[in-house]
Coordinates of C-alpha atoms and ligand atoms in Angstrom, one line a residue:
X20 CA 141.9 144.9 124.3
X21 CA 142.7 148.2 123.2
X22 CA 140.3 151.1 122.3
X23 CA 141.1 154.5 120.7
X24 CA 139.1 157.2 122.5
X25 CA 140.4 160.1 121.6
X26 CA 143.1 161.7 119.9
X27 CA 144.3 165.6 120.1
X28 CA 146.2 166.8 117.2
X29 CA 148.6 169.5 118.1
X30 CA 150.6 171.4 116.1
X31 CA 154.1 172.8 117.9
X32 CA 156.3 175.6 116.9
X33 CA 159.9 175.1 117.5
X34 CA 163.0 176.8 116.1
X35 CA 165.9 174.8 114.9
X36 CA 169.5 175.5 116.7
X37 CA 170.5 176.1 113.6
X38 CA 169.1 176.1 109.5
X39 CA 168.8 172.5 108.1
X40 CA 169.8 172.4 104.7
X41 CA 169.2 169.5 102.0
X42 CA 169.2 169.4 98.2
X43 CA 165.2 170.1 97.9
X44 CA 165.3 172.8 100.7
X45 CA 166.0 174.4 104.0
X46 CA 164.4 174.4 107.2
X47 CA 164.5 177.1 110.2
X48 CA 161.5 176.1 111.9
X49 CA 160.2 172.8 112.7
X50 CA 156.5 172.5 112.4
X51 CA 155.7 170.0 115.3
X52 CA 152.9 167.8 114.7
X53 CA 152.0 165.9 117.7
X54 CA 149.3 163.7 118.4
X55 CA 147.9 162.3 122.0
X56 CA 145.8 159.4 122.1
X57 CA 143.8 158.2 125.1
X58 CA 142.3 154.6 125.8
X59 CA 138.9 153.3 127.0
X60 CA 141.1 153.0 130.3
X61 CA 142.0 156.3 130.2
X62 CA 145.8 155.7 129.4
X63 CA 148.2 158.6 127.6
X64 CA 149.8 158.1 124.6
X65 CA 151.8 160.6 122.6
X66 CA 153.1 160.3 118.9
X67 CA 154.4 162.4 116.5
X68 CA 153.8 162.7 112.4
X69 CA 156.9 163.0 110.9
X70 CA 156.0 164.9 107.5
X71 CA 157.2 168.6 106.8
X72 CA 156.0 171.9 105.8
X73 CA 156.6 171.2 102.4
X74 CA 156.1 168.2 100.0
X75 CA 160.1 168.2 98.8
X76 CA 160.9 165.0 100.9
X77 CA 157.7 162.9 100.2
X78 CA 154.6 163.8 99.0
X79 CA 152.5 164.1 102.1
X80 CA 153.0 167.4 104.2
X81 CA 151.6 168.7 107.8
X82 CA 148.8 169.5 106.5
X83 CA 147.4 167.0 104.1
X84 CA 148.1 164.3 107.3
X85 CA 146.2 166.8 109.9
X86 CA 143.1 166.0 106.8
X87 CA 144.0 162.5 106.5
X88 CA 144.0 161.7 109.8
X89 CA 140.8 163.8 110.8
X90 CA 138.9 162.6 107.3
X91 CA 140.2 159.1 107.2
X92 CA 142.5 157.4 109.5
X93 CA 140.9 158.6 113.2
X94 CA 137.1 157.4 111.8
X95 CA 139.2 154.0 110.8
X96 CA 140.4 153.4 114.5
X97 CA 137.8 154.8 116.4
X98 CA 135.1 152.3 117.6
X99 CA 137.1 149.5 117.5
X100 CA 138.1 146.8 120.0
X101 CA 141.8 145.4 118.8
X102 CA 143.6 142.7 120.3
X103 CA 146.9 144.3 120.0
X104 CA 148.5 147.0 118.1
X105 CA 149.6 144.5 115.5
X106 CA 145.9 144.7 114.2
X107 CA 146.1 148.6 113.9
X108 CA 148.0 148.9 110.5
X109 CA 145.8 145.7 108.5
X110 CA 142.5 148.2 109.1
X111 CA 144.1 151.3 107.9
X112 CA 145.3 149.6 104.6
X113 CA 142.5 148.1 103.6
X114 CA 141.4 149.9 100.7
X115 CA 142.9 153.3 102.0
X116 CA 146.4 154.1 99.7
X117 CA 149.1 155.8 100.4
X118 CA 148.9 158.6 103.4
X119 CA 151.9 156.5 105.1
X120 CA 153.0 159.5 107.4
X121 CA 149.4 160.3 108.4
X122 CA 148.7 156.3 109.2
X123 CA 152.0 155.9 111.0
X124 CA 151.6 158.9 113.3
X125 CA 148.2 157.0 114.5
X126 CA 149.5 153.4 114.1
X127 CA 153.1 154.3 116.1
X128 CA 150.5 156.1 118.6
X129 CA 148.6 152.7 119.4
X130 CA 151.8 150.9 120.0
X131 CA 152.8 153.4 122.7
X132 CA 149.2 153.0 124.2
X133 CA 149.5 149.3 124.3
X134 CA 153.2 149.7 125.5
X135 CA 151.8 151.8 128.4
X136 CA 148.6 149.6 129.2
X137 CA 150.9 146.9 130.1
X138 CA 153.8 149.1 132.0
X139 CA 156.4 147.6 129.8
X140 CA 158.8 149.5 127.3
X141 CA 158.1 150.4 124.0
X142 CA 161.2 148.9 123.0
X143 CA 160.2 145.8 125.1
X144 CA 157.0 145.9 123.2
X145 CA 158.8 146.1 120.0
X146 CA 160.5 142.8 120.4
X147 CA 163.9 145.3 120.8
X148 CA 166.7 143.5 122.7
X149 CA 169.6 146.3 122.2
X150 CA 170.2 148.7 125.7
X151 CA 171.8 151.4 123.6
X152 CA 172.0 152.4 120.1
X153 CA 175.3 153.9 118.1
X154 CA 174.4 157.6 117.2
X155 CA 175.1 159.2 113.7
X156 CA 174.4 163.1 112.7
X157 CA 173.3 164.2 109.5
X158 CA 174.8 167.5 108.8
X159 CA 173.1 170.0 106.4
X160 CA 174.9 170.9 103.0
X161 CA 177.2 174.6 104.4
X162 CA 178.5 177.5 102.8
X163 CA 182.1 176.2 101.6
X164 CA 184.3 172.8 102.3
X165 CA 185.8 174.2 105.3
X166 CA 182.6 175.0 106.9
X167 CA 181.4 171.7 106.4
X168 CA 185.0 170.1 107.5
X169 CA 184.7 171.9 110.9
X170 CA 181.2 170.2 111.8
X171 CA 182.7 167.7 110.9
X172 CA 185.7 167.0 112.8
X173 CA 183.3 168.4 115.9
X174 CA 180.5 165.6 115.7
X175 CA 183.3 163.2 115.9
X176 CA 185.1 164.9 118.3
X177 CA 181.3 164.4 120.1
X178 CA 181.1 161.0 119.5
X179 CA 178.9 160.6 116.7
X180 CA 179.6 157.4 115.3
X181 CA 178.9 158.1 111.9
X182 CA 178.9 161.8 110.1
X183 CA 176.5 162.2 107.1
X184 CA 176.8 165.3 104.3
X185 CA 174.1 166.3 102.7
X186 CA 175.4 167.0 99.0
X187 CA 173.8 168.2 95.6
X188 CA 175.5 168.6 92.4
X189 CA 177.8 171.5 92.8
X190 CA 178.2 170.7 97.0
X191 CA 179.6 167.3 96.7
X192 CA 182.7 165.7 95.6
X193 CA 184.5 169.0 96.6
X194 CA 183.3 168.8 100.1
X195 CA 183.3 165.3 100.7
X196 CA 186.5 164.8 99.8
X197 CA 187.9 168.2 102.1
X198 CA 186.2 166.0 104.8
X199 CA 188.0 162.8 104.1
X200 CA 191.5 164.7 103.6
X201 CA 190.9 166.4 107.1
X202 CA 189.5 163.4 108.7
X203 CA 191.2 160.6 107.3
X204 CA 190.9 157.5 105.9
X205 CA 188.8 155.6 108.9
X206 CA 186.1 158.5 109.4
X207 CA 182.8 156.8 109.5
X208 CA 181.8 158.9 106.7
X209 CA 178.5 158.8 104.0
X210 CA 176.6 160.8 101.9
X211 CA 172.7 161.3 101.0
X212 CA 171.3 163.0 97.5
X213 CA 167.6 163.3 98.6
X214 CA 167.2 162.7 94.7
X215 CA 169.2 165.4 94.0
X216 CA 170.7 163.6 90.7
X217 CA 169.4 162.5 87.3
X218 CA 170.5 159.4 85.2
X219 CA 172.5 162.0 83.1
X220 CA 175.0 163.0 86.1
X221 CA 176.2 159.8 86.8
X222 CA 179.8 160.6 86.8
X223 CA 179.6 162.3 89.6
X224 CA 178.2 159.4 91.6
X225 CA 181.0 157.5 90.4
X226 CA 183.7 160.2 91.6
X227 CA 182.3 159.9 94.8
X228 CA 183.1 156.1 94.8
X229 CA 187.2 156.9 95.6
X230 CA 186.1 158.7 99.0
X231 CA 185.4 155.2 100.7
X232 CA 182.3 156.1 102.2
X233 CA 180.3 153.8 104.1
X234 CA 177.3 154.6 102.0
X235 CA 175.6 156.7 99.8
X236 CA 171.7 157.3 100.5
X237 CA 169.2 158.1 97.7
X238 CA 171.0 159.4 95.3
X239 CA 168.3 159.3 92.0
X240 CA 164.5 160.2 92.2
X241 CA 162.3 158.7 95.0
X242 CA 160.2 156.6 93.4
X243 CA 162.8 155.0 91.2
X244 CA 164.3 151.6 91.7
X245 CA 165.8 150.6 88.3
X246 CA 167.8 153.5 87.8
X247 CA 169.4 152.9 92.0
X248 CA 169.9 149.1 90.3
X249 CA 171.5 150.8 87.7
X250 CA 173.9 152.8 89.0
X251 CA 175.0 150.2 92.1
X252 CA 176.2 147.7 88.9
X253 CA 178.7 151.2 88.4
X254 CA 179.6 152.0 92.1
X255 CA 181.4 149.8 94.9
X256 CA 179.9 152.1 97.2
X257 CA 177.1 150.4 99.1
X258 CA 173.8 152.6 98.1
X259 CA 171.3 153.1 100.6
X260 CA 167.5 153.8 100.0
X261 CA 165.5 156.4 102.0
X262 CA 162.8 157.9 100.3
X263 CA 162.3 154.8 97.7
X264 CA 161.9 152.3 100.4
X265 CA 158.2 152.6 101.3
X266 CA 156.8 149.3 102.4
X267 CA 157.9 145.7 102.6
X268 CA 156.8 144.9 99.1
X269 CA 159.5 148.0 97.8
X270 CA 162.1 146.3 99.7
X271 CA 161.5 143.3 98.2
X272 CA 162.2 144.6 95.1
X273 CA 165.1 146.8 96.1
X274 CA 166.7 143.2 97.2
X275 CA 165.4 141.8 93.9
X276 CA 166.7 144.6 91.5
X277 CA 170.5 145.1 93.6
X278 CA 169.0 148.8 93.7
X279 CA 170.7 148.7 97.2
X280 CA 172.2 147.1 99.8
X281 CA 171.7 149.1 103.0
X282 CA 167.9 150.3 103.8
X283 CA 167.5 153.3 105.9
X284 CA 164.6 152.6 108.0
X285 CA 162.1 155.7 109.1
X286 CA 159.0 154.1 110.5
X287 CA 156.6 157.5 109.6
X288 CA 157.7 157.0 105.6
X289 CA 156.8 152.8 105.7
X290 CA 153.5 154.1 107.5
X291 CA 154.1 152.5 111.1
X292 CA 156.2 149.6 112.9
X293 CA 154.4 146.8 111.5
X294 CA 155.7 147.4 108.6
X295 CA 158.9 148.6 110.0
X296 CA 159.0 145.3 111.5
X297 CA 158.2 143.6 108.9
X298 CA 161.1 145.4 106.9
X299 CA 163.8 144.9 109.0
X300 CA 162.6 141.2 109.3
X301 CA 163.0 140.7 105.3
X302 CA 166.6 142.8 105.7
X303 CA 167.7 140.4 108.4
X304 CA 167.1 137.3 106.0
X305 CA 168.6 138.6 103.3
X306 CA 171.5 139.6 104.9
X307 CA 170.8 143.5 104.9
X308 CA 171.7 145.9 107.1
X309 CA 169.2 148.7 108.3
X310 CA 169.6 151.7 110.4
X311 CA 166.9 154.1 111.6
X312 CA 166.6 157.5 109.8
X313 CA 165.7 160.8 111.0
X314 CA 163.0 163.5 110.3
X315 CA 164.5 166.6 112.8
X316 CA 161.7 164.6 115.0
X317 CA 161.5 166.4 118.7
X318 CA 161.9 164.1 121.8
X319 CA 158.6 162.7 120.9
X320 CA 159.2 161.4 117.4
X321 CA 162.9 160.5 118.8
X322 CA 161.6 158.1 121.1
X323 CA 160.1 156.0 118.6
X324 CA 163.0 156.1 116.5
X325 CA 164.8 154.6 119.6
X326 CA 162.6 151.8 120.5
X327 CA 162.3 150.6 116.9
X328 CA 166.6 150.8 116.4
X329 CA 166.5 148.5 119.4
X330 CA 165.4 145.5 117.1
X331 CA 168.6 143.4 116.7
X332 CA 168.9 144.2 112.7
X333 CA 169.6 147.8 113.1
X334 CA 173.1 147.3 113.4
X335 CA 174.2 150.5 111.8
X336 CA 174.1 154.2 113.6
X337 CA 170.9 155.8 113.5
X338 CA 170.0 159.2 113.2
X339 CA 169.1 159.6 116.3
X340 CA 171.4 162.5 117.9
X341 CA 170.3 163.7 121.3
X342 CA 168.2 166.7 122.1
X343 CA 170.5 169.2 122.0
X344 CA 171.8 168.8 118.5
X345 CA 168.6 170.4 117.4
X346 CA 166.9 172.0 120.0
X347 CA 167.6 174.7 122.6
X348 CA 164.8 172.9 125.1
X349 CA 163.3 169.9 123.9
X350 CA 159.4 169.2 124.8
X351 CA 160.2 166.4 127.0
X352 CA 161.6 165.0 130.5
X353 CA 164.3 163.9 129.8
X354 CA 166.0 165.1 126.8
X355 CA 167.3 162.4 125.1
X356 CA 171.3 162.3 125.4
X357 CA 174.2 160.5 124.0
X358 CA 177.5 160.2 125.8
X359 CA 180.8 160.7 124.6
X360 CA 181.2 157.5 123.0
X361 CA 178.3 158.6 121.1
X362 CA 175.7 156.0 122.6
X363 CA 172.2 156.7 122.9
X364 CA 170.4 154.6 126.0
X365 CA 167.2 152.7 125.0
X366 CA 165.1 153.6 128.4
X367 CA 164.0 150.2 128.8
X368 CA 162.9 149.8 132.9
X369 CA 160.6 152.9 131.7
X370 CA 157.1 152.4 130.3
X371 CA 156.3 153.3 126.9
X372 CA 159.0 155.5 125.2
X373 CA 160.3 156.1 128.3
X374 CA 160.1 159.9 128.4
X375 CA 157.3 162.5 129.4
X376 CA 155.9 165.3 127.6
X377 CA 156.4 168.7 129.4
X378 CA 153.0 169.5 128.6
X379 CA 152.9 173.3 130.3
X380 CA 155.5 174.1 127.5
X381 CA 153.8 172.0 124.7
X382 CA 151.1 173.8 125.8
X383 CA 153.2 177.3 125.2
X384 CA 154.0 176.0 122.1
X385 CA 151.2 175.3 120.4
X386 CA 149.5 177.0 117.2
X387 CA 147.1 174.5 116.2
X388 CA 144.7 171.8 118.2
X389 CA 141.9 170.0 117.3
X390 CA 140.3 167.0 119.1
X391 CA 138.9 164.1 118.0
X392 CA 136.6 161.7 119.8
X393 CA 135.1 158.6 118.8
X394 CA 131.2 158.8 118.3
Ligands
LIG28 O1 167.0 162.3 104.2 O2 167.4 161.5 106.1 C1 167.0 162.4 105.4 C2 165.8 165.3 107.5 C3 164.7 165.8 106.9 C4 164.3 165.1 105.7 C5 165.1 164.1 105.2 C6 166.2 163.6 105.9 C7 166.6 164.3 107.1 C8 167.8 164.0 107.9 C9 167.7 164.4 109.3 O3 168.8 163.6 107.4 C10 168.3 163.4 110.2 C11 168.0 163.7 111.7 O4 166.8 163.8 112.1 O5 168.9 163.9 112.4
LIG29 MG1 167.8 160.5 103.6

């Protein structure tokens, strides 16, 4: 049985290596936004909500989840005997829409709880079978070609497995293709919009389609499916759907429309893992492949990403790069690392997510708590 006593919501400063730039916006600063849950039993559990400072990604932001999950989703789980974490995401749908960051932060934190009841690994949990993952970066949109051409040719001098470039009109074909030139023709290359085009600039979609990327994620508006199904009828190009893909039912229709054929997977936008799950179970039977996506998530966040991508559909790299990618110290022990093949190791003889929060500097950290008990 597992019981939701308490959970503190914290809220962590921590500067970015280096500016993250996409089509909607930059970021400097990471706003943290951690949560620790504790059982009946007195068992730990951390989590992280994935949504940002500013609603330019999705609609939800820090701090419409800090209200949701104080107003709506805590009160929801609190009280309650469940069976397993399974049971967690049912009661926080039921007549409750949207709010899918705010849900998953709580829902991804009872998984961890139940993961660490039983001493077994998230992953394990999960019903992961992969011991390591193949890493991809996601590079923010530079200052000129050859800017971007140098972080390039680095990350896969790394080991990344797979480079991603941010574009927007005026920052695209231009500097994917100096990429390509430099890198040549097998660089595991792609490309995500974050809905940085209209119908109208199609064209410049289609140029793109000569660059033989592996990919192209979310090019058109985020809550648009016929226009994707549109445009993949016009590209060879594989699209991939990010922000549209929002539950199971979405991807059902993505698969139904052709509005793409790779799904990037981010458990805190699909509002937890059992609908994660429940996505990359659909992919798998229709022959889809799925990867896990990133949100600039610290170590905490990072290790959910990691146990999910251990399910045997995410057969694509992630965006999972290690700790120091983003992070001069990350808030927990160990920092996640990748080796030089660029593999990242699913900690799975370790309970839980397999990594502990340095809570003396989370502690330093933090600008914000508030705790929530059950009554
Ligand atoms: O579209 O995948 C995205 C970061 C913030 C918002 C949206 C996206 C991203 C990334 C970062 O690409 C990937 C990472 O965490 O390394
Ligand atoms: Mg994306």
């Amino acid at each position: 049985m597992l019981r939701i006593e308490s959970i503190t919501l914290r809220e962590v400063a921590l500067a970015l290596k280096e500016p993250f730039q996409i089509s909607s916006g930059t970021q400097k600063q990471r706003r943290i936004f951690l949560l620790e849950l504790t059982s009946a039993d007195g068992v730990v559990a951390w989590s992280e909500c994935v949504a940002a400072e500013f609603p330019n990604y999705g609609p939800e932001t820090i701090d419409t989840c800090w209200f949701a999950i104080r107003e709506w989703v805590a009160p929801r789980v609190f009280g309650r005997s469940f069976a397993g974490p399974e049971e967690v995401d049912p009661v926080l749908e039921h007549n409750f829409r949207g709010h899918h960051m705010a849900k998953a932060a709580v829902e991804m934190g009872a998984w961890e709880l139940a993961a660490r009841t039983e001493g077994v690994s998230l992953s394990a949990k999960l019903g992961g079978t992969r011991s390591s993952i193949r890493v991809g970066i996601s590079l923010g949109i530079q200052d000129s070609p050859a800017a971007l051409v140098e972080k390039a040719r680095a990350a896969l001098e790394r080991g990344y497995r797979k480079v991603k470039i941010k574009i927007k009109p005026g920052a695209d074909f231009e500097y994917v293709r100096a990429v390509r030139e430099a890198l040549g023709p097998e660089a595991p290359l792609m490309a995500d919009a974050n809905n940085a085009y209209g119908h109208e600039s199609i064209a410049s979609l289609q140029a793109l389609d000569e660059l033989g990327l592996m990919m192209i994620e979310q090019p058109l508006a985020w809550d648009d499916l016929l226009r994707h199904a549109h445009l993949q009828n016009l590209l060879k190009t594989p699209i991939c759907l990010d922000e549209s893909i929002t539950s199971v039912e979405r991807t059902e229709d993505m698969i139904h429309l052709g509005a793409g054929r790779i799904v990037n997977i981010k458990p805190g936008r699909v509002g937890g893992f059992t609908s994660s799950k429940a996505i990359h179970d659909l992919c798998a039977g229709h022959g889809i492949p799925v990867w896990c996506g990133g949100m600039l998530e610290s170590g905490v966040g990072r290790g959910h990403n990691v146990a999910l991508a251990s399910l045997r559909n995410f057969t694509l790299p992630g965006d999972l790069s290690p700790s120091e990618r983003y992070w001069e110290q990350d808030i927990v022990t160990p920092e996640w690392t990748m080796d030089g093949d660029g593999w990242i190791v699913v900690p799975a003889d370790r309970p839980g997510i397999g990594v502990e929060v340095d809570r003396d500097r989370v502690e330093n950290l933090t600008v914000r708590r508030e705790e929530l008990r059950a009554q």
